[in-house]
Short mmCIF file of C-alpha atoms in Angstrom, two decimals:
data_model
loop_
_atom_site.label_atom_id
_atom_site.label_comp_id
_atom_site.label_asym_id
_atom_site.label_seq_id
_atom_site.Cartn_x
_atom_site.Cartn_y
_atom_site.Cartn_z
CA MET A 28 -5.37 -24.97 -174.68
CA ASN A 29 -4.65 -21.36 -175.30
CA SER A 30 -7.41 -20.99 -172.34
CA SER A 31 -5.55 -23.22 -170.18
CA SER A 32 -2.35 -21.38 -170.89
CA PRO A 33 -2.80 -18.79 -168.39
CA ALA A 34 -3.68 -20.35 -165.80
CA LEU A 35 -0.30 -23.05 -166.02
CA GLU A 36 2.09 -20.29 -166.46
CA PRO A 37 2.64 -19.52 -162.60
CA LEU A 38 3.57 -23.35 -162.18
CA PHE A 39 5.85 -23.02 -165.23
CA GLU A 40 7.38 -19.96 -163.35
CA PHE A 41 7.73 -21.75 -160.25
CA LEU A 42 9.63 -24.87 -162.11
CA ASN A 43 11.62 -22.54 -163.70
CA ASN A 44 12.81 -20.94 -160.50
CA ALA A 45 13.30 -23.78 -158.86
CA LEU A 46 15.21 -25.34 -161.60
CA SER A 47 16.98 -21.63 -161.62
CA THR A 48 17.57 -22.82 -157.88
CA LEU A 49 18.64 -26.17 -158.07
CA GLU A 50 21.35 -25.30 -161.02
CA HIS A 51 22.68 -22.62 -158.85
CA ALA A 52 23.63 -24.71 -155.90
CA PHE A 53 24.92 -26.91 -158.08
CA HIS A 54 27.56 -24.90 -159.25
CA LYS A 55 28.68 -24.02 -156.26
CA LEU A 56 29.15 -27.82 -155.30
CA PRO A 57 33.33 -28.55 -155.43
CA GLY A 58 33.74 -30.37 -158.44
CA SER A 59 30.77 -29.46 -159.80
CA ALA A 60 32.09 -28.68 -163.57
CA VAL A 61 33.56 -32.45 -163.73
CA ILE A 62 30.56 -34.01 -163.06
CA GLN A 63 28.58 -31.94 -165.73
CA ARG A 64 31.17 -32.01 -168.05
CA TYR A 65 31.20 -35.99 -167.50
CA VAL A 66 27.34 -36.37 -167.66
CA LYS A 67 27.13 -34.36 -170.75
CA SER A 68 30.02 -36.55 -172.65
CA SER A 69 28.33 -39.52 -171.23
CA HIS A 70 24.86 -38.70 -172.28
CA ARG A 71 25.81 -37.44 -175.97
CA ASN A 72 28.20 -40.46 -176.66
CA ASP A 73 26.06 -43.31 -174.72
CA PRO A 74 22.51 -42.32 -174.05
CA GLY A 75 21.74 -45.99 -172.40
CA ARG A 76 24.84 -45.40 -169.92
CA THR A 77 23.40 -42.46 -168.48
CA LEU A 78 19.83 -44.28 -167.71
CA LEU A 79 21.85 -47.27 -166.24
CA GLU A 80 23.97 -44.82 -164.34
CA LEU A 81 20.80 -43.85 -162.91
CA ILE A 82 18.99 -46.73 -162.37
CA LEU A 83 22.15 -47.26 -160.26
CA VAL A 84 22.24 -44.38 -158.36
CA ILE A 85 18.63 -44.97 -157.29
CA PHE A 86 19.33 -48.90 -156.40
CA ALA A 87 21.93 -47.33 -154.46
CA ILE A 88 19.94 -44.83 -152.19
CA ARG A 89 17.27 -47.66 -151.85
CA THR A 90 19.72 -49.92 -150.30
CA LEU A 91 21.41 -47.49 -147.95
CA LEU A 92 17.75 -46.17 -146.75
CA GLN A 93 16.09 -49.57 -146.49
CA SER A 94 16.24 -51.72 -143.04
CA ARG A 95 18.96 -53.87 -142.71
CA THR A 96 16.99 -56.20 -140.26
CA ARG A 97 13.43 -57.32 -140.61
CA ALA A 98 12.23 -58.74 -137.24
CA ASN A 99 8.86 -59.55 -138.04
CA GLY A 100 10.26 -60.97 -141.56
CA LYS A 101 8.56 -63.88 -142.53
CA HIS A 102 11.81 -66.05 -143.16
CA PHE A 103 12.85 -65.51 -139.21
CA ILE A 104 12.22 -68.28 -137.19
CA SER A 105 11.10 -67.73 -133.47
CA PHE A 106 11.83 -70.60 -130.71
CA THR A 107 11.02 -71.03 -127.37
CA ASP A 108 13.94 -70.69 -124.24
CA LYS A 109 13.68 -74.58 -123.81
CA GLU A 110 14.74 -74.94 -127.44
CA ILE A 111 17.41 -72.41 -127.63
CA ASP A 112 18.47 -74.15 -124.52
CA GLU A 113 18.29 -77.37 -126.18
CA LEU A 114 20.39 -76.40 -129.64
CA VAL A 115 23.12 -74.73 -127.28
CA ASP A 116 23.51 -77.98 -125.17
CA GLU A 117 23.69 -79.60 -128.41
CA TRP A 118 26.52 -77.84 -130.40
CA ALA A 119 29.80 -78.80 -130.24
CA PRO A 120 32.44 -76.72 -131.52
CA GLU A 121 35.06 -77.67 -133.99
CA PRO A 122 38.66 -78.09 -132.95
CA LEU A 123 40.87 -75.30 -133.88
CA GLY A 124 43.72 -77.59 -134.92
CA GLN A 125 44.32 -81.32 -135.84
CA PRO A 126 45.07 -83.41 -132.98
CA LEU A 127 48.72 -84.39 -132.61
CA ASP A 128 49.58 -87.78 -133.75
CA PRO A 129 51.29 -90.23 -131.47
CA GLN A 130 54.38 -89.35 -133.52
CA GLU A 131 54.13 -85.48 -133.25
CA GLN A 132 53.64 -85.82 -129.53
CA ALA A 133 56.92 -88.04 -128.58
CA GLU A 134 58.42 -85.55 -131.42
CA LEU A 135 57.21 -82.28 -129.24
CA ALA A 136 58.20 -84.07 -125.80
CA ALA A 137 61.80 -84.55 -127.53
CA VAL A 138 62.42 -80.48 -127.59
CA PRO A 139 64.95 -79.29 -125.58
CA ILE A 140 63.77 -76.62 -123.10
CA ILE A 141 66.48 -73.86 -122.29
CA ALA A 142 66.54 -71.93 -119.50
CA GLY A 143 67.78 -68.21 -119.26
CA PRO A 144 68.71 -66.35 -122.00
CA ASN A 145 69.60 -68.71 -125.49
CA GLY A 146 73.45 -68.74 -126.46
CA PRO A 147 75.78 -71.01 -128.23
CA LYS A 148 75.99 -72.85 -124.99
CA PRO A 149 72.48 -72.28 -123.44
CA LYS A 150 72.04 -74.10 -120.01
CA LEU A 151 68.68 -77.09 -120.70
CA VAL A 152 66.17 -77.44 -117.78
CA ASN A 153 65.93 -81.37 -117.57
CA THR A 154 69.29 -82.08 -117.08
CA GLY A 155 70.44 -78.62 -115.69
CA LYS A 156 74.14 -78.62 -118.00
CA THR A 157 74.98 -76.53 -120.41
CA ALA A 158 74.96 -77.46 -124.12
CA ILE A 159 76.57 -76.48 -127.36
CA ASN A 160 73.81 -74.99 -129.95
CA LEU A 161 74.00 -75.77 -133.54
CA THR A 162 70.34 -74.87 -134.21
CA SER A 163 70.12 -70.96 -133.95
CA TYR A 164 70.49 -68.64 -136.61
CA ASN A 165 73.14 -67.03 -134.37
CA PHE A 166 75.75 -66.73 -137.29
CA THR A 167 77.90 -63.98 -136.35
CA GLY A 168 77.16 -64.52 -132.87
CA LEU A 169 75.44 -60.57 -132.52
CA ALA A 170 72.76 -62.67 -129.96
CA GLY A 171 73.60 -61.33 -126.32
CA ASN A 172 75.96 -59.08 -127.31
CA GLU A 173 76.47 -56.54 -124.22
CA THR A 174 77.51 -53.61 -126.23
CA ILE A 175 74.00 -54.22 -128.46
CA LYS A 176 72.19 -54.45 -125.31
CA GLU A 177 73.23 -51.44 -123.58
CA ARG A 178 72.26 -50.06 -126.20
CA ALA A 179 69.00 -51.42 -127.20
CA VAL A 180 68.42 -50.42 -123.28
CA GLU A 181 69.20 -46.84 -123.73
CA THR A 182 66.70 -46.92 -126.70
CA LEU A 183 63.85 -48.29 -124.67
CA ARG A 184 63.96 -45.65 -122.08
CA LYS A 185 64.42 -42.64 -124.54
CA TYR A 186 61.14 -44.14 -127.01
CA GLY A 187 59.71 -46.43 -124.97
CA LEU A 188 58.59 -50.37 -127.09
CA GLY A 189 56.19 -50.02 -129.43
CA SER A 190 55.73 -47.58 -132.52
CA CYS A 191 52.07 -48.06 -132.60
CA GLY A 192 51.99 -47.30 -136.16
CA PRO A 193 52.56 -48.69 -139.84
CA PRO A 194 55.69 -46.51 -141.44
CA GLY A 195 53.77 -44.54 -143.66
CA PHE A 196 51.32 -42.55 -140.89
CA TYR A 197 53.06 -42.38 -137.61
CA GLY A 198 55.05 -45.15 -137.31
CA THR A 199 58.27 -43.86 -138.68
CA LEU A 200 61.09 -42.93 -136.18
CA ASP A 201 64.71 -41.53 -137.33
CA VAL A 202 66.31 -44.52 -136.00
CA HIS A 203 64.28 -46.35 -138.55
CA MET A 204 65.47 -44.25 -140.90
CA ASN A 205 69.24 -44.27 -139.54
CA LEU A 206 68.86 -48.15 -140.24
CA GLU A 207 67.52 -47.46 -143.91
CA ASN A 208 70.51 -45.81 -144.13
CA ASP A 209 73.06 -47.64 -142.61
CA ILE A 210 72.31 -50.87 -144.48
CA ALA A 211 72.12 -48.87 -148.05
CA ASP A 212 75.30 -48.02 -147.07
CA PHE A 213 76.83 -50.89 -145.66
CA LEU A 214 75.46 -52.67 -149.22
CA GLY A 215 76.37 -50.24 -151.54
CA THR A 216 73.01 -49.89 -152.90
CA GLU A 217 71.20 -46.02 -153.47
CA ALA A 218 68.87 -47.00 -150.50
CA ALA A 219 67.04 -49.27 -148.54
CA ILE A 220 63.38 -49.79 -147.19
CA LEU A 221 62.49 -51.56 -143.54
CA TYR A 222 60.20 -54.32 -143.18
CA SER A 223 58.73 -55.27 -139.30
CA GLN A 224 58.54 -59.02 -140.23
CA GLY A 225 61.18 -61.02 -141.90
CA PHE A 226 58.22 -63.61 -143.27
CA SER A 227 56.45 -60.78 -144.93
CA THR A 228 59.61 -58.97 -146.51
CA ILE A 229 60.03 -60.93 -149.33
CA SER A 230 56.33 -61.79 -149.17
CA SER A 231 55.33 -58.03 -150.08
CA VAL A 232 58.28 -57.23 -152.34
CA ILE A 233 57.25 -59.54 -154.86
CA PRO A 234 53.68 -58.40 -155.01
CA ALA A 235 54.71 -54.62 -155.23
CA PHE A 236 56.28 -55.45 -158.61
CA CYS A 237 54.82 -58.45 -160.23
CA LYS A 238 51.16 -57.89 -161.08
CA ARG A 239 48.84 -60.17 -163.34
CA GLY A 240 49.88 -61.03 -166.52
CA ASP A 241 54.30 -59.99 -165.64
CA ILE A 242 56.14 -63.34 -166.17
CA ILE A 243 58.40 -64.93 -163.21
CA VAL A 244 60.53 -67.19 -163.43
CA VAL A 245 61.60 -69.18 -160.28
CA ASP A 246 63.36 -71.91 -158.95
CA ARG A 247 61.94 -74.73 -157.84
CA GLY A 248 63.73 -74.63 -154.45
CA VAL A 249 62.77 -71.60 -153.13
CA ASN A 250 61.64 -70.65 -149.18
CA PHE A 251 57.85 -71.01 -148.36
CA THR A 252 57.90 -67.03 -148.38
CA ILE A 253 58.66 -66.77 -151.63
CA GLN A 254 56.01 -69.09 -152.81
CA LYS A 255 53.58 -67.22 -150.82
CA GLY A 256 55.08 -63.87 -152.62
CA ILE A 257 54.50 -65.40 -155.92
CA GLN A 258 50.66 -66.64 -154.95
CA ILE A 259 49.77 -63.04 -154.08
CA SER A 260 51.38 -61.70 -157.00
CA ARG A 261 48.87 -63.90 -159.48
CA SER A 262 51.63 -63.23 -162.60
CA THR A 263 52.50 -66.16 -164.72
CA VAL A 264 55.11 -68.51 -163.01
CA ARG A 265 57.62 -70.40 -164.94
CA TRP A 266 59.54 -72.96 -162.92
CA TYR A 267 63.24 -73.71 -163.63
CA ASP A 268 64.98 -77.13 -161.68
CA HIS A 269 66.98 -76.29 -158.49
CA ASN A 270 69.78 -74.40 -158.70
CA ASP A 271 70.51 -75.09 -162.23
CA LEU A 272 71.30 -72.15 -164.74
CA LYS A 273 71.05 -74.20 -167.59
CA SER A 274 67.62 -75.07 -166.92
CA LEU A 275 67.13 -71.42 -165.97
CA GLU A 276 68.01 -70.40 -169.64
CA GLU A 277 66.45 -73.10 -171.16
CA VAL A 278 63.33 -71.30 -169.71
CA LEU A 279 64.08 -68.11 -170.65
CA GLU A 280 64.23 -68.76 -174.17
CA SER A 281 61.34 -70.65 -174.18
CA VAL A 282 59.51 -67.72 -172.46
CA GLU A 283 60.66 -65.48 -175.45
CA LYS A 284 59.87 -68.35 -178.19
CA GLU A 285 56.63 -68.05 -177.21
CA ARG A 286 56.12 -64.64 -177.24
CA LYS A 287 57.28 -64.23 -180.29
CA LYS A 288 54.75 -67.09 -181.77
CA ARG A 289 51.80 -64.98 -180.34
CA LYS A 290 53.52 -61.52 -181.05
CA SER A 291 52.27 -60.97 -177.74
CA PRO A 292 53.57 -57.51 -176.06
CA LEU A 293 56.61 -57.03 -174.32
CA THR A 294 55.32 -57.77 -170.55
CA ARG A 295 57.60 -57.08 -167.14
CA ARG A 296 59.73 -59.94 -166.45
CA PHE A 297 61.57 -61.49 -163.48
CA ILE A 298 63.83 -63.73 -162.14
CA VAL A 299 63.44 -64.85 -158.37
CA THR A 300 65.48 -67.12 -156.53
CA GLU A 301 67.87 -67.06 -153.03
CA GLY A 302 71.58 -66.65 -152.81
CA ILE A 303 71.69 -69.76 -150.76
CA PHE A 304 69.06 -71.64 -149.95
CA GLU A 305 66.90 -72.24 -147.05
CA LYS A 306 66.12 -75.96 -147.68
CA ASP A 307 69.50 -77.27 -148.71
CA GLY A 308 72.28 -74.63 -148.05
CA ALA A 309 72.89 -74.75 -151.79
CA MET A 310 74.47 -71.40 -153.24
CA VAL A 311 73.65 -69.59 -156.67
CA ASP A 312 76.03 -68.76 -159.33
CA LEU A 313 75.16 -64.92 -158.75
CA PRO A 314 78.29 -63.58 -161.88
CA LYS A 315 76.18 -66.54 -164.47
CA LEU A 316 72.79 -65.13 -163.09
CA ILE A 317 73.06 -61.69 -163.95
CA GLU A 318 74.83 -62.57 -167.37
CA LEU A 319 71.61 -64.32 -167.98
CA LYS A 320 68.98 -61.66 -166.61
CA GLN A 321 70.78 -58.96 -168.80
CA LYS A 322 71.09 -60.89 -171.93
CA TYR A 323 67.13 -61.92 -171.73
CA LYS A 324 66.11 -58.14 -170.14
CA TYR A 325 64.76 -59.80 -167.07
CA ARG A 326 64.98 -57.82 -163.29
CA LEU A 327 66.48 -59.70 -160.65
CA ILE A 328 65.08 -60.56 -157.25
CA LEU A 329 67.82 -61.98 -154.87
CA ASP A 330 66.69 -63.54 -151.63
CA GLU A 331 70.01 -62.99 -148.91
CA SER A 332 68.09 -64.22 -146.07
CA PHE A 333 70.72 -66.83 -145.57
CA SER A 334 73.89 -65.18 -146.70
CA PHE A 335 73.58 -61.79 -145.90
CA GLY A 336 75.97 -61.64 -142.36
CA THR A 337 77.24 -64.72 -143.62
CA VAL A 338 79.52 -64.79 -146.30
CA GLY A 339 81.53 -62.41 -147.72
CA ARG A 340 84.49 -60.71 -145.43
CA THR A 341 82.23 -58.66 -143.89
CA GLY A 342 78.96 -60.17 -144.14
CA ARG A 343 77.90 -58.03 -147.33
CA GLY A 344 76.29 -61.52 -148.84
CA LEU A 345 77.19 -63.12 -152.21
CA THR A 346 77.58 -59.67 -153.61
CA GLU A 347 81.03 -59.07 -151.74
CA LEU A 348 81.56 -62.98 -151.98
CA TYR A 349 81.75 -62.94 -155.86
CA ASN A 350 82.94 -59.50 -155.98
CA VAL A 351 79.66 -58.15 -158.07
CA PRO A 352 78.41 -54.61 -157.43
CA ALA A 353 75.34 -54.63 -155.79
CA ASP A 354 73.11 -52.27 -158.13
CA LYS A 355 73.75 -55.20 -160.59
CA VAL A 356 70.98 -56.80 -158.32
CA ASP A 357 67.56 -54.97 -158.94
CA MET A 358 65.83 -55.89 -155.57
CA LEU A 359 68.43 -57.20 -152.90
CA VAL A 360 66.32 -58.45 -150.14
CA GLY A 361 67.92 -59.76 -146.84
CA SER A 362 66.69 -60.81 -143.11
CA VAL A 363 67.68 -58.40 -140.28
CA ALA A 364 66.57 -60.85 -138.07
CA ILE A 365 68.82 -63.84 -138.93
CA GLY A 366 72.02 -61.75 -140.27
CA LEU A 367 71.90 -58.92 -137.13
CA CYS A 368 70.02 -61.22 -134.90
CA SER A 369 67.24 -58.21 -134.50
CA ALA A 370 63.78 -58.73 -136.04
CA GLY A 371 62.38 -57.89 -139.70
CA GLY A 372 64.04 -58.04 -142.90
CA PHE A 373 64.95 -55.00 -145.76
CA CYS A 374 65.06 -54.65 -149.50
CA ALA A 375 68.33 -52.90 -151.25
CA GLY A 376 68.12 -51.44 -154.37
CA SER A 377 67.78 -48.07 -156.41
CA ARG A 378 65.99 -44.89 -155.17
CA THR A 379 62.78 -45.69 -157.44
CA VAL A 380 62.72 -49.33 -156.66
CA ILE A 381 62.63 -48.63 -152.67
CA ASP A 382 60.20 -45.49 -153.24
CA HIS A 383 57.89 -47.91 -154.96
CA GLN A 384 57.62 -50.30 -152.05
CA ARG A 385 56.52 -47.45 -149.53
CA ILE A 386 53.45 -46.87 -151.31
CA ASN A 387 52.57 -50.34 -152.86
CA GLY A 388 54.48 -52.56 -150.29
CA PRO A 389 51.54 -54.54 -148.25
CA SER A 390 53.62 -55.18 -145.47
CA PHE A 391 55.16 -52.09 -145.36
CA VAL A 392 51.80 -49.66 -145.91
CA PHE A 393 49.62 -51.94 -143.62
CA SER A 394 51.95 -53.28 -140.59
CA ALA A 395 53.26 -51.57 -137.69
CA SER A 396 56.73 -50.89 -137.74
CA MET A 397 59.19 -52.59 -135.55
CA PRO A 398 60.28 -51.35 -132.11
CA ALA A 399 63.25 -48.69 -132.01
CA LEU A 400 65.32 -50.74 -129.78
CA LEU A 401 65.49 -53.68 -132.55
CA SER A 402 66.42 -50.85 -135.35
CA VAL A 403 68.88 -49.49 -133.34
CA SER A 404 70.17 -52.88 -132.29
CA ALA A 405 70.33 -54.07 -135.86
CA SER A 406 72.69 -50.52 -136.58
CA GLU A 407 74.76 -51.82 -134.05
CA GLY A 408 75.19 -54.56 -135.40
CA ILE A 409 75.86 -53.44 -139.08
CA ASN A 410 78.51 -51.17 -136.72
CA ILE A 411 80.23 -54.54 -135.39
CA LEU A 412 80.30 -56.51 -138.77
CA ARG A 413 82.07 -53.30 -140.61
CA SER A 414 84.68 -53.05 -137.33
CA ASN A 415 85.07 -56.55 -136.95
CA PRO A 416 86.16 -58.63 -139.96
CA SER A 417 87.24 -61.26 -137.71
CA ILE A 418 83.72 -62.50 -137.36
CA LEU A 419 83.41 -63.88 -140.69
CA THR A 420 86.74 -65.55 -140.47
CA ALA A 421 85.64 -67.36 -137.76
CA LEU A 422 82.30 -68.43 -139.00
CA GLN A 423 84.03 -69.37 -142.22
CA GLU A 424 86.83 -71.29 -140.16
CA ASN A 425 84.18 -73.06 -138.59
CA THR A 426 82.48 -73.59 -141.44
CA ARG A 427 85.71 -75.63 -143.16
CA ALA A 428 86.45 -77.84 -139.89
CA THR A 429 82.44 -79.11 -140.18
CA ARG A 430 83.08 -80.04 -143.39
CA ALA A 431 86.68 -81.56 -142.76
CA VAL A 432 84.62 -83.91 -140.61
CA LEU A 433 81.30 -84.66 -142.37
CA ASP A 434 82.73 -85.03 -146.25
CA ARG A 435 84.36 -88.11 -145.06
CA LEU A 436 81.40 -89.86 -143.79
CA ASP A 437 79.69 -92.58 -146.60
CA CYS A 438 76.23 -92.97 -144.94
CA ILE A 439 75.76 -89.23 -145.68
CA SER A 440 75.25 -86.53 -148.39
CA ILE A 441 75.61 -82.83 -147.70
CA PRO A 442 74.06 -80.48 -150.58
CA SER A 443 74.77 -77.21 -148.83
CA HIS A 444 77.64 -75.36 -150.54
CA PRO A 445 81.12 -75.25 -148.89
CA ALA A 446 81.42 -71.68 -147.87
CA SER A 447 77.36 -72.12 -146.47
CA ALA A 448 76.60 -71.56 -142.59
CA ILE A 449 73.52 -73.40 -142.45
CA ILE A 450 74.49 -77.40 -143.16
CA HIS A 451 71.68 -80.00 -144.33
CA ILE A 452 72.68 -83.61 -143.66
CA HIS A 453 70.88 -86.05 -146.14
CA ILE A 454 70.81 -89.94 -144.85
CA ARG A 455 71.60 -92.25 -147.22
CA SER A 456 69.13 -94.87 -148.43
CA PRO A 457 70.34 -98.18 -147.21
CA PRO A 458 70.82 -100.66 -150.21
CA SER A 459 67.97 -103.13 -151.42
CA GLN A 460 68.73 -106.51 -150.05
CA SER A 461 66.68 -108.03 -152.71
CA LEU A 462 68.36 -110.89 -154.21
CA HIS A 463 66.10 -110.47 -157.55
CA PRO A 464 67.66 -108.32 -160.23
CA ILE A 465 64.69 -106.51 -161.49
CA THR A 466 62.93 -105.70 -157.99
CA ALA A 467 67.04 -104.53 -156.49
CA SER A 468 67.28 -101.97 -159.73
CA LEU A 469 63.36 -100.53 -159.32
CA SER A 470 64.02 -100.12 -155.53
CA SER A 471 67.29 -98.57 -156.01
CA HIS A 472 65.16 -96.25 -158.07
CA LYS A 473 62.74 -95.28 -156.38
CA PRO A 474 62.57 -92.31 -154.17
CA SER A 475 62.98 -92.78 -150.33
CA ASN A 476 60.27 -92.61 -148.21
CA PRO A 477 60.53 -89.22 -145.83
CA THR A 478 58.59 -91.55 -142.97
CA SER A 479 60.86 -94.05 -143.06
CA ILE A 480 63.80 -91.35 -142.88
CA LEU A 481 62.41 -89.18 -140.22
CA PRO A 482 62.91 -91.56 -137.39
CA ARG A 483 66.49 -92.29 -137.85
CA ASP A 484 66.83 -88.19 -138.53
CA ALA A 485 65.01 -87.88 -134.65
CA LYS A 486 67.55 -91.08 -133.26
CA VAL A 487 70.50 -88.63 -134.80
CA VAL A 488 69.18 -85.56 -133.48
CA ASP A 489 68.30 -87.58 -129.58
CA GLU A 490 71.76 -89.02 -129.48
CA ALA A 491 73.46 -86.18 -129.99
CA LEU A 492 71.64 -84.34 -126.99
CA SER A 493 72.59 -86.79 -124.79
CA GLN A 494 75.75 -85.61 -125.48
CA GLY A 495 75.61 -82.08 -125.02
CA VAL A 496 74.94 -81.02 -128.67
CA ILE A 497 71.66 -79.43 -129.68
CA ILE A 498 71.13 -80.05 -133.49
CA SER A 499 67.45 -80.31 -135.24
CA ARG A 500 65.66 -81.55 -138.01
CA ALA A 501 65.02 -79.05 -140.40
CA LYS A 502 60.99 -78.11 -140.45
CA ARG A 503 58.74 -78.74 -143.51
CA LEU A 504 55.63 -77.58 -144.65
CA ARG A 505 54.01 -80.93 -145.48
CA GLY A 506 51.31 -80.76 -148.31
CA GLN A 507 51.54 -76.97 -148.77
CA GLU A 508 54.48 -76.75 -150.94
CA PRO A 509 54.65 -77.78 -154.75
CA VAL A 510 57.76 -79.89 -154.46
CA GLU A 511 58.35 -81.60 -151.02
CA PRO A 512 61.90 -81.01 -149.77
CA ARG A 513 63.80 -83.94 -148.94
CA PRO A 514 64.52 -84.70 -144.57
CA SER A 515 67.57 -83.27 -143.33
CA ILE A 516 69.29 -82.59 -140.08
CA ARG A 517 70.00 -78.82 -139.77
CA LEU A 518 72.99 -77.61 -138.31
CA ALA A 519 73.33 -73.89 -137.55
CA LEU A 520 77.22 -72.55 -137.43
CA THR A 521 78.30 -69.51 -135.52
CA SER A 522 81.28 -67.72 -134.90
CA ALA A 523 80.49 -67.45 -131.55
CA LEU A 524 82.01 -70.86 -130.60
CA SER A 525 85.64 -71.59 -131.01
CA LYS A 526 86.97 -73.97 -134.04
CA LYS A 527 87.72 -76.20 -130.42
CA ASP A 528 84.08 -76.42 -129.58
CA THR A 529 82.74 -76.68 -133.14
CA GLU A 530 85.17 -79.57 -133.55
CA LYS A 531 84.00 -81.05 -130.38
CA ALA A 532 79.87 -80.63 -131.08
CA ILE A 533 80.85 -82.19 -135.20
CA GLY A 534 82.79 -85.19 -133.41
CA VAL A 535 79.91 -85.46 -131.39
CA VAL A 536 77.38 -85.38 -134.40
CA LYS A 537 79.79 -87.44 -136.66
CA ALA A 538 79.79 -89.97 -133.67
CA ALA A 539 75.89 -90.08 -133.68
CA LEU A 540 75.34 -90.46 -137.21
CA VAL A 541 77.68 -93.53 -137.38
CA LYS A 542 76.16 -95.04 -134.33
CA VAL A 543 72.49 -94.61 -135.33
CA LEU A 544 72.82 -95.62 -138.73
CA SER A 545 75.39 -98.70 -138.78
CA LYS A 546 72.04 -100.42 -136.46
CA ARG A 547 70.08 -100.07 -139.64
CA ARG A 548 72.27 -101.77 -142.11
#
C-alpha cells in the first residue's frame, strides 16, 4: 500500500484541485449559500431525504434529455395510404351540442328580432312596428343616453377600442382607476375594484377569500354565478332556506355547536347572499342580516347585481334603501353591466379587501380589462344618477303602478319584493278536477311539473307580443343547479318609459294572462 501511495498522489491532487475549482465556482452562483445551508441541514436531519432528492434530480434530468417521440418504437403501427383514407372516411365527428327538440325550436323561432338599437320602444323586424320593451335590464334608462354616447365616442378616438391586457400588467388605464374611485365614492366605501365581465365578478370574489377548510353559509336561491364561485372555492358549504333569516340563524348556531363539539379551531366564515334575487326578485332584510353576521362573527359577501342602480333614492342599492352604512358589508358586489348599462362588475369594501383581490381575484388577474369607452360610460352613468334622482323616482313609480295591476289577479302569484324592478310572475296551478278526496289531496300537494307550465308561459308571452309588448320567460339552466327554480314570466321595468306607457303595457300583460289562463280552467 505504501509503495502505491506515491503513484496515486497525482490523482488525489487532481481530484482535490477539481473539487476546489467546483466549490469556488458554486459559491459564485447567486443563492448558493442558501442551497448549501439547505443541503447541510437536510442531510444532517434526514440523510434518506437527501438520497431521495438526488434520485429525483437525476430522474428529472434524464426525462428532459430523452427523446419525446420514438418514430421507430415497437408500439407504433404503420398504416398504408389506403388504410389511412379508409379510416378518415369512416370517422364521423360528434356534434358540439345536442340537437334542439321541437319545443326548443319553436321557442327559438318565437324570439322577436329587433331592428336597430335596443331601447324602451324598439322596432320589430317581422312587423315593422314598435313595441314596448319589458325584457331588457335597462332599469335606469341609461342605455342609448346621448350624453353617454358622446363621451364614449370621444374616449374611443382617444384610447382606441380594447385594453389588450390584464389589469395587473399593462391593461389598467386612468379611466379604469377613475371608475373605481367613482364607485367607491358613490357607495361610501374605502375602495373598489373593477372586473371586466359581470358573470366572473362574484365567481372571482368568493374564491379570492374562501379556501378549502373555510365555511360558507349560502342562501339556496342564489344565482348560478354565485354557485360557480362557491364550487371553485372548495370550501365547506352550509345551505339555508331561501330568504329565510330564521333558517340562517339556525344554520349559524348548528355550525358553532358542531365546531365546539369537535373542538375544531376557528376558521374563516362567510355568509353569501343576494340583495335582490335574480331568480324571483325577492329582497333580503339587510339590517337583520348584518345583525346576524355580527352576532356570530361572520363576513358578509352581498351580491347587489339587481339592487345596485334600481333601489334607493339615487340607486345606491340596499345600503341606501335601509340606511345602513356601506362599511357594514364586508364585500359589496355589483354589476356595472346591469346597474349602469355598461359592462363588467365591481366589488367595493375596505382597502385591504380590495388590494387582496388585485393579486388573488382570478378574473382580475387573468382577464383583459374592459375597454376604456365602457369605463367612461359607467362613470358618466354614475354622474347622471347623482344629479338626477328623478330617474329612480320614475322607476319606483312604474314599479308601484305595475304591482297595483298584477297583485289583483287571482290566477298568478308574485314572489318579488314590492320595491323590486325585476318582477317574476308564477302561474298558479289549476285546482284538481278529481272527485276522490285522497287523489285530490295528493295532487294538490304535488309540485307542479315545469313542462306542463312552460307552454302556458309561452302562450302568455306570445299573446303579449302580438299586442305590442315584449316580455319573456325567465331562462333556467336545467339540470345544472342544486335547486330547480320554478318557471316564471319575468318583467324588467325601466324609468325610460312614462307611467302612462308602463300602465298601458301592464294592461296588455294582464289581458294576456287572463285570456290564456281562462282557457285552461
